[in-house]
mmCIF file of C-alpha atoms in Angstrom:
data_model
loop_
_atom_site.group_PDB
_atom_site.id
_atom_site.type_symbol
_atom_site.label_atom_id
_atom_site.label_comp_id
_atom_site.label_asym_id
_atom_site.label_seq_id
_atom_site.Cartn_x
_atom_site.Cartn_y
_atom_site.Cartn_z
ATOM 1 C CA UNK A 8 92.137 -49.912 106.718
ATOM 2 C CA UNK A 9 88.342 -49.396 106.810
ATOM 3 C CA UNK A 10 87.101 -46.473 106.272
ATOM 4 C CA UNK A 11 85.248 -45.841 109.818
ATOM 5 C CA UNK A 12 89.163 -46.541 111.463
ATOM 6 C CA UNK A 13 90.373 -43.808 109.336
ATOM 7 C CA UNK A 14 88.190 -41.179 110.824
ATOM 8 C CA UNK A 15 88.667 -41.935 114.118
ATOM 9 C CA UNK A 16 92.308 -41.999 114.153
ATOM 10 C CA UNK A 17 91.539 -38.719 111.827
ATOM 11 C CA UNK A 18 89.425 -37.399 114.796
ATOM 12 C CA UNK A 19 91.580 -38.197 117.458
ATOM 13 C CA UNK A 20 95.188 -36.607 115.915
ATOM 14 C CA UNK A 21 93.098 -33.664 115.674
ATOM 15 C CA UNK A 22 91.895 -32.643 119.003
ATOM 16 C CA UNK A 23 94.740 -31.650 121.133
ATOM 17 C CA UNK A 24 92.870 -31.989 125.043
ATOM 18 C CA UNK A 25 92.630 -35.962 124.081
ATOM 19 C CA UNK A 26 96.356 -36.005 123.102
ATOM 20 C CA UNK A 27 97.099 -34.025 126.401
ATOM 21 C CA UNK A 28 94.667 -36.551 128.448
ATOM 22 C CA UNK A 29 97.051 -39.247 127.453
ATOM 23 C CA UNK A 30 100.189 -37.687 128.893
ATOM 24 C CA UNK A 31 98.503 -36.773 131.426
ATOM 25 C CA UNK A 32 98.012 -40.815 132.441
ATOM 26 C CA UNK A 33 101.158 -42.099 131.087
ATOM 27 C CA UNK A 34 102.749 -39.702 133.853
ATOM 28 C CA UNK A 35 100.816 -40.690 136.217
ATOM 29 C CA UNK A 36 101.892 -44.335 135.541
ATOM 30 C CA UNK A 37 105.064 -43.636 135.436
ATOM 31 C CA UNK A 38 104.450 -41.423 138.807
ATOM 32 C CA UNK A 39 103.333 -44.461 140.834
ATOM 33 C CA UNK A 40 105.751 -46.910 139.354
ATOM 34 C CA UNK A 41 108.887 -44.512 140.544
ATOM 35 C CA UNK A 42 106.904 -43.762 143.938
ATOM 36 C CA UNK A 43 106.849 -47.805 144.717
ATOM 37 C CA UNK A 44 110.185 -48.460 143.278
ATOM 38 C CA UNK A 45 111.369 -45.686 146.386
ATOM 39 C CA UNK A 46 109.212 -46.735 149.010
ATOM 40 C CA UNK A 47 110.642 -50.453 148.300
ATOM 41 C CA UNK A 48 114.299 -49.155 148.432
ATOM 42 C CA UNK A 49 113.474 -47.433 151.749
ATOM 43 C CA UNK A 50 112.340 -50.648 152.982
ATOM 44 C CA UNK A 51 115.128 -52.259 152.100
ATOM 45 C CA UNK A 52 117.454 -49.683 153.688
ATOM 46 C CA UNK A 53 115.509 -49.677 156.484
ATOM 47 C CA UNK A 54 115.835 -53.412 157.132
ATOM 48 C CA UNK A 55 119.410 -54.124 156.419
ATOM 49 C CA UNK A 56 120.208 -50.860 159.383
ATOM 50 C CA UNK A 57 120.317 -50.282 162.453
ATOM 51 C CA UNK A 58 117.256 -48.023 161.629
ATOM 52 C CA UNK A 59 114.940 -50.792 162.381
ATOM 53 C CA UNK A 60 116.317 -51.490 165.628
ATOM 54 C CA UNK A 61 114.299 -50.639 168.729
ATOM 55 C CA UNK A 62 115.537 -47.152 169.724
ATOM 56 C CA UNK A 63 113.903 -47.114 173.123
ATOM 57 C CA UNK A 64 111.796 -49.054 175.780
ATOM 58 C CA UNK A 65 109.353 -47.589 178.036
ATOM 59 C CA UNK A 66 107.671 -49.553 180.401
ATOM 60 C CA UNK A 67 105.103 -47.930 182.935
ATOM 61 C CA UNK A 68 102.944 -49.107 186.049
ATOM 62 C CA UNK A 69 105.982 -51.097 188.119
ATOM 63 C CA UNK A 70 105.660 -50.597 191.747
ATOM 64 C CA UNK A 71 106.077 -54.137 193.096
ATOM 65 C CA UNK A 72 108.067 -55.592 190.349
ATOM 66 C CA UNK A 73 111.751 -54.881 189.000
ATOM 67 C CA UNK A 74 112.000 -54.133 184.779
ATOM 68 C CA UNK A 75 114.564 -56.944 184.879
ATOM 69 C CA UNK A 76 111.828 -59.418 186.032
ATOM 70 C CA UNK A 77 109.519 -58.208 183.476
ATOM 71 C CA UNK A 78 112.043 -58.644 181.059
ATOM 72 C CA UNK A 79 113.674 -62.228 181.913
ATOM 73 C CA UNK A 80 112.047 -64.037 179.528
ATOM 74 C CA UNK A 81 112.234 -61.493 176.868
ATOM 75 C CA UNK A 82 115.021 -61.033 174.212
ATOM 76 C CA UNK A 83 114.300 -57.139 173.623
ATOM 77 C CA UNK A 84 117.475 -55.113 173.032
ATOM 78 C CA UNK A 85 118.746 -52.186 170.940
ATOM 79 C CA UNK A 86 119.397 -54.973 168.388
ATOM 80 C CA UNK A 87 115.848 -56.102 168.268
ATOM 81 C CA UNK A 88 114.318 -55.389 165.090
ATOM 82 C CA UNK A 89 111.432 -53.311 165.306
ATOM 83 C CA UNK A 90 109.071 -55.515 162.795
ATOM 84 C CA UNK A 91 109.743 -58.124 164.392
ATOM 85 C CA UNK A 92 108.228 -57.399 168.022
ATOM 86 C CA UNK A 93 104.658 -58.941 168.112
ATOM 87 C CA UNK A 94 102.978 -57.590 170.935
ATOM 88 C CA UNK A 95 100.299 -59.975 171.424
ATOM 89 C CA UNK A 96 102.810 -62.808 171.763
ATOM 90 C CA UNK A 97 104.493 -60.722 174.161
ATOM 91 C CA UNK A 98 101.827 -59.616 176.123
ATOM 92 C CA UNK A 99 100.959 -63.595 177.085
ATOM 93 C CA UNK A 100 104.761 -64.604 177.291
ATOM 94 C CA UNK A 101 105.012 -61.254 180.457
ATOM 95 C CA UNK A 102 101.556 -62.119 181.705
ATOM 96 C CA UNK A 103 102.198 -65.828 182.302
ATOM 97 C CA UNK A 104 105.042 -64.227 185.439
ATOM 98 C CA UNK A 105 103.329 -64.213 188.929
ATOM 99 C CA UNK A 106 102.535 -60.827 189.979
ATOM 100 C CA UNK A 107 101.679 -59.140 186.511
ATOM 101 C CA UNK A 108 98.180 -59.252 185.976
ATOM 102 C CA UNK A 109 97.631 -57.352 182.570
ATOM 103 C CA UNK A 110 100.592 -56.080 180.076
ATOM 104 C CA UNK A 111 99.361 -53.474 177.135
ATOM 105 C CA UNK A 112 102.079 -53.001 174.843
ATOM 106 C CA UNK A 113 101.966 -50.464 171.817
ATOM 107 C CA UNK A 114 104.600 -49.475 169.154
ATOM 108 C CA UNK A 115 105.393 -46.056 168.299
ATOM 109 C CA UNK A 116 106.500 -43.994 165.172
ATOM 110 C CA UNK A 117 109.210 -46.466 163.590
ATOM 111 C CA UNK A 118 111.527 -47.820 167.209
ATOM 112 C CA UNK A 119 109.851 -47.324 170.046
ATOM 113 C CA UNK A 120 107.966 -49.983 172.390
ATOM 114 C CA UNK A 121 105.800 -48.709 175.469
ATOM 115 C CA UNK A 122 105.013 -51.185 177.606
ATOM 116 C CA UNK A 123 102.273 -50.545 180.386
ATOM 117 C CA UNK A 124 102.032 -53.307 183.122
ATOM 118 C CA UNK A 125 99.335 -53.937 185.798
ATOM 119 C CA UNK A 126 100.635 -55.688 188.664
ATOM 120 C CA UNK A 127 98.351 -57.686 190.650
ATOM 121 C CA UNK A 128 97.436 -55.800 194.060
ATOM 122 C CA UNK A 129 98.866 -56.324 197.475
ATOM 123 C CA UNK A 130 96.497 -57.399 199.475
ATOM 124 C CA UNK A 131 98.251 -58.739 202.858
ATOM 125 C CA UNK A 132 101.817 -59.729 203.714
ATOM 126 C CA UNK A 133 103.480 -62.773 205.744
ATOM 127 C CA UNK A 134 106.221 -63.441 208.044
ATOM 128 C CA UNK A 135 109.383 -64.831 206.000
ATOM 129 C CA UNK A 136 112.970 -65.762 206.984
ATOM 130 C CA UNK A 137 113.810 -62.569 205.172
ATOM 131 C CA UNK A 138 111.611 -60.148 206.414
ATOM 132 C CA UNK A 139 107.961 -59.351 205.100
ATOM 133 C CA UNK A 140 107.221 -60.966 202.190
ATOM 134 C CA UNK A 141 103.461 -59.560 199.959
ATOM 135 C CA UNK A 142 100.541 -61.642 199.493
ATOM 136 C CA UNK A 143 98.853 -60.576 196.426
ATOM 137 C CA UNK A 144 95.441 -60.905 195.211
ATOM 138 C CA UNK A 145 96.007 -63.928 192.731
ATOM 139 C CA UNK A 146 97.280 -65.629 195.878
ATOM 140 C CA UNK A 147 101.048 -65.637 195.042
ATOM 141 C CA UNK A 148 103.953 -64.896 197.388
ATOM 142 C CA UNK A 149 105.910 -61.217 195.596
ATOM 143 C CA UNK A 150 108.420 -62.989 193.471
ATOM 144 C CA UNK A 151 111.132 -60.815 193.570
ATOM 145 C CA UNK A 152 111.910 -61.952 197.253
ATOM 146 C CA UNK A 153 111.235 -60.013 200.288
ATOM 147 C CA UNK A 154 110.164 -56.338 200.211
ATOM 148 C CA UNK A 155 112.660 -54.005 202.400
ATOM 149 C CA UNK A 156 111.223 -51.028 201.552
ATOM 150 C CA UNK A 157 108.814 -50.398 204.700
ATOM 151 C CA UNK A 158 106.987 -47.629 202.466
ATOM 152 C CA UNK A 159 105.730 -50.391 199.745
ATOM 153 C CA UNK A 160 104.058 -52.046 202.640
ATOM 154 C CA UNK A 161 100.666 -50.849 202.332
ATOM 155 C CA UNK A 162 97.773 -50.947 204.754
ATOM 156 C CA UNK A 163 96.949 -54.925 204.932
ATOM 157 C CA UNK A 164 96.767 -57.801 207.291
ATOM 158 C CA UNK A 165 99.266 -60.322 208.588
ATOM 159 C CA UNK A 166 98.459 -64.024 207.692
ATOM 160 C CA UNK A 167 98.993 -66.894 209.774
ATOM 161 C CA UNK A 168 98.708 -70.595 209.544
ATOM 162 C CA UNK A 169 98.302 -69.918 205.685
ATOM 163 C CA UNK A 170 100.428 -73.251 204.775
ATOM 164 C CA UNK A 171 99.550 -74.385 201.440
ATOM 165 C CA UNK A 172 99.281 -72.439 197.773
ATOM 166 C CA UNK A 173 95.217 -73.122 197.871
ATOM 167 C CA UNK A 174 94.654 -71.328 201.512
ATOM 168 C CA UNK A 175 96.408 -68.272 200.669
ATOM 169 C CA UNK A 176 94.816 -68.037 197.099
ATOM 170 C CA UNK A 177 91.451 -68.266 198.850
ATOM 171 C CA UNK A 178 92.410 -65.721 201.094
ATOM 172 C CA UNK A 179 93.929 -63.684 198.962
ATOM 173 C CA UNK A 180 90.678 -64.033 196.918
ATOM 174 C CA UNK A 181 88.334 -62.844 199.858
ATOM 175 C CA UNK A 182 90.258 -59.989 200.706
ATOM 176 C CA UNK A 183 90.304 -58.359 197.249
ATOM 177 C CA UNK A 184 86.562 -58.168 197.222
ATOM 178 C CA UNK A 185 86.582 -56.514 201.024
ATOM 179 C CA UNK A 186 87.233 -52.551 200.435
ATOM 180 C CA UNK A 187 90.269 -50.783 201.351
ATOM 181 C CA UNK A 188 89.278 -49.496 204.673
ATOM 182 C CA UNK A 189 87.927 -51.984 206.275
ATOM 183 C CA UNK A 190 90.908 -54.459 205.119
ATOM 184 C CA UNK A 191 93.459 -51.648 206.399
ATOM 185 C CA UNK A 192 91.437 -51.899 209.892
ATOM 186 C CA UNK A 193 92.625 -55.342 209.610
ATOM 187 C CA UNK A 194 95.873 -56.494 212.122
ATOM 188 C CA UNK A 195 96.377 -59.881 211.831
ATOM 189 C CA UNK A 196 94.302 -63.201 209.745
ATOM 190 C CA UNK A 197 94.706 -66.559 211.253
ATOM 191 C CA UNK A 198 93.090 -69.473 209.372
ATOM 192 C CA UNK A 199 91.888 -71.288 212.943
ATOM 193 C CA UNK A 200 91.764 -75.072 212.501
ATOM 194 C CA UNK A 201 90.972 -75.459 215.995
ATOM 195 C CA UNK A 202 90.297 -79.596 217.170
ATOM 196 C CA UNK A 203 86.248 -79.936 217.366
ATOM 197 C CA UNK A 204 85.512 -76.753 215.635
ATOM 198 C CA UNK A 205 84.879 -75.818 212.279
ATOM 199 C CA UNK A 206 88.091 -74.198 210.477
ATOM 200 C CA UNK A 207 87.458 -70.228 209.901
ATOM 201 C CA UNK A 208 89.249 -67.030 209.868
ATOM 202 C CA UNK A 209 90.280 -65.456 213.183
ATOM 203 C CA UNK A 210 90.622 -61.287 212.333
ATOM 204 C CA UNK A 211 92.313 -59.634 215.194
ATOM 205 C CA UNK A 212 91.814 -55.691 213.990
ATOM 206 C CA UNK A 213 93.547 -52.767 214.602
ATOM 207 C CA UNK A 214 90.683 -51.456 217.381
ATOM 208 C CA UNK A 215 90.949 -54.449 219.418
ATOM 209 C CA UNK A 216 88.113 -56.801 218.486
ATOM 210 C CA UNK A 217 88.473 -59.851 217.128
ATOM 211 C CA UNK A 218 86.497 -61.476 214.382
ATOM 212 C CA UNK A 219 85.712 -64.978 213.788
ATOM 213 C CA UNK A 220 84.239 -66.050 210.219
ATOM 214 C CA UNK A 221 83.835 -68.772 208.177
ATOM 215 C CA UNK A 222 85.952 -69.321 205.336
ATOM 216 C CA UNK A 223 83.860 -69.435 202.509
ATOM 217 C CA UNK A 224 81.929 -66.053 203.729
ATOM 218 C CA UNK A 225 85.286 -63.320 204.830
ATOM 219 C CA UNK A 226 84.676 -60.736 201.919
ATOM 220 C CA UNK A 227 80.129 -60.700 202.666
ATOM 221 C CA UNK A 228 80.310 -61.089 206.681
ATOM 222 C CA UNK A 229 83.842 -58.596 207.004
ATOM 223 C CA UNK A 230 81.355 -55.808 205.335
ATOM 224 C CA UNK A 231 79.196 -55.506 208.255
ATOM 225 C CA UNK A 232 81.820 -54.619 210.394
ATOM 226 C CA UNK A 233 81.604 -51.133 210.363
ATOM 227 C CA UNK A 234 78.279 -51.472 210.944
ATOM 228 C CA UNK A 235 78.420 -53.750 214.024
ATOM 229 C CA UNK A 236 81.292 -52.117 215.856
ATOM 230 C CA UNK A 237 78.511 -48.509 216.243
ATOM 231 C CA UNK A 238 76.509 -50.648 218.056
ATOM 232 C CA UNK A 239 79.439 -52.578 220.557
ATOM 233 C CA UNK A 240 79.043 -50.561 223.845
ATOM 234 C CA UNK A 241 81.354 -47.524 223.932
ATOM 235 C CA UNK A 242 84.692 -48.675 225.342
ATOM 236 C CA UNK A 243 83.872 -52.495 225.224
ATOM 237 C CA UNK A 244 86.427 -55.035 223.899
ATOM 238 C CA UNK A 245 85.464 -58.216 222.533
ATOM 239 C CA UNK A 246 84.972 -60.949 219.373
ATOM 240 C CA UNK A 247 82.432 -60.676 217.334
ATOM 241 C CA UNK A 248 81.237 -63.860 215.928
ATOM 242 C CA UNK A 249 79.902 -63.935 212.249
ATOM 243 C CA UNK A 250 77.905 -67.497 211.131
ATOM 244 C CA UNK A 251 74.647 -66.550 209.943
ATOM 245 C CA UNK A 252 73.876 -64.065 212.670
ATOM 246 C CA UNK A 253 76.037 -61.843 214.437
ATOM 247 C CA UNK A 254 76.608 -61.144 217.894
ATOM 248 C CA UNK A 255 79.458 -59.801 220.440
ATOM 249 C CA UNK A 256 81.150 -61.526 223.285
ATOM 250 C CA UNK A 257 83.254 -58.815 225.522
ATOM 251 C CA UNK A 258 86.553 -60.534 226.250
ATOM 252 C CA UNK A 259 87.080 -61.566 230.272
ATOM 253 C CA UNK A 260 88.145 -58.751 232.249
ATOM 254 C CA UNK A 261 91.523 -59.851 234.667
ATOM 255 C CA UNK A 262 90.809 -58.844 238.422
ATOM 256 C CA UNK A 263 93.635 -56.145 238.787
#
């Protein structure tokens, strides 16, 4: 052994902080290796039970909708492993359903799913063999069937002669960009496809006018409304026609 080797090792047997230093590090090796030999064996117990089953499911936001519709599609049960769940792919598996227009879904502590759903809005209903049946604003019928619950029936018009999927997603369309009022002031909407005349909305309201508009101009000319009816002679009844200008044509009065 050289002779610069020998003092070193001389050197370093002598000084008792280096000697300490190297416990020190070999514990702390030692530390880490035990610390991820336990978190694997928790793991692994946590896998093979029931531990990493989904406890509980919360879903918020249903007002229209039913959890079991939500959940039709889904295989989410108290045997459901927790790691498992992805919530993007659930998200776009819920939000393909008509009548859910946004799903946010977020995991919690170690079993437990909250699911928050935003169902599209009702936005006018229709006459069915069962009884009223929503429209809502993507243009879909409520799928869950008829609505018998006369207090979920918000403030929104009837529509008529709405026969095909593209009509009523039109209207449906429209009327989500018209404000709540003046769509609650709103009785009845009958897509008019009178012989000879162009094919527009008739809107019989609530005060007794009537509206006509064209189709592709409901949500800009329906705005104006309020502003017209100030001006319609107090106690005057009437349409008010809306293609590029507006103006008011009292109905006939029947000779008593």
């Amino acid at each position: 052994m050289e002779p610069s080797q020998q003092t070193v090792r001389s050197l370093e047997d002598r000084i008792p902080y280096m000697k300490k230093q190297r416990r020190k590090k070999a514990n702390r090796r030692m530390f880490s290796v035990l610390s991820l030999f336990g978190i694997l064996i928790l793991l692994v117990v946590y896998m093979q039970t029931s531990m990493s089953n989904v406890k509980e499911v919360k879903v918020s936001g249903l007002y229209w909708l039913e959890e079991t519709y939500v959940f039709q599609d889904m295989e989410l049960d108290s045997s459901t492993k927790f790691v498992s769940l992805s919530p993007n792919n659930m998200s776009e598996q819920m939000e393909k359903l008509p009548g859910i227009k946004r799903v946010e879904i977020d995991r919690s502590w170690y079993n437990k799913v909250h699911i928050s759903v935003t169902e599209e809005k009702m936005i006018a209903y229709a006459k069915a063999e069962k009884g009223d049946v929503v429209v809502l604003a993507d243009g879909s019928l409520h799928p869950t069937g008829a609505i018998t619950d006369p207090q979920k029936l918000k403030d929104g018009p009837l529509l008529r002669e709405f026969n095909t999927e593209a009509e009523l997603e039109k209207i449906a369309s429209e009327l989500e960009r018209v404000d709540d009022a003046t769509r609650a002031r709103m009785s009845e909407v009958i897509l008019s496809k009178r012989k000879d005349e162009p094919t527009r909305y008739e809107i019989f309201m609530n005060d007794g006018n009537t509206l006509l508009t064209p189709t592709l101009k409901l949500s800009e000319t329906v705005s104006k409304y309020g502003e017209i009816y100030e001006n319609i002679p107090k106690g005057e009844r009437g349409t008010v026609v809306m293609d590029g200008g507006y103006y008011f044509v009292p109905y006939e009065k029947t000779n008593e």
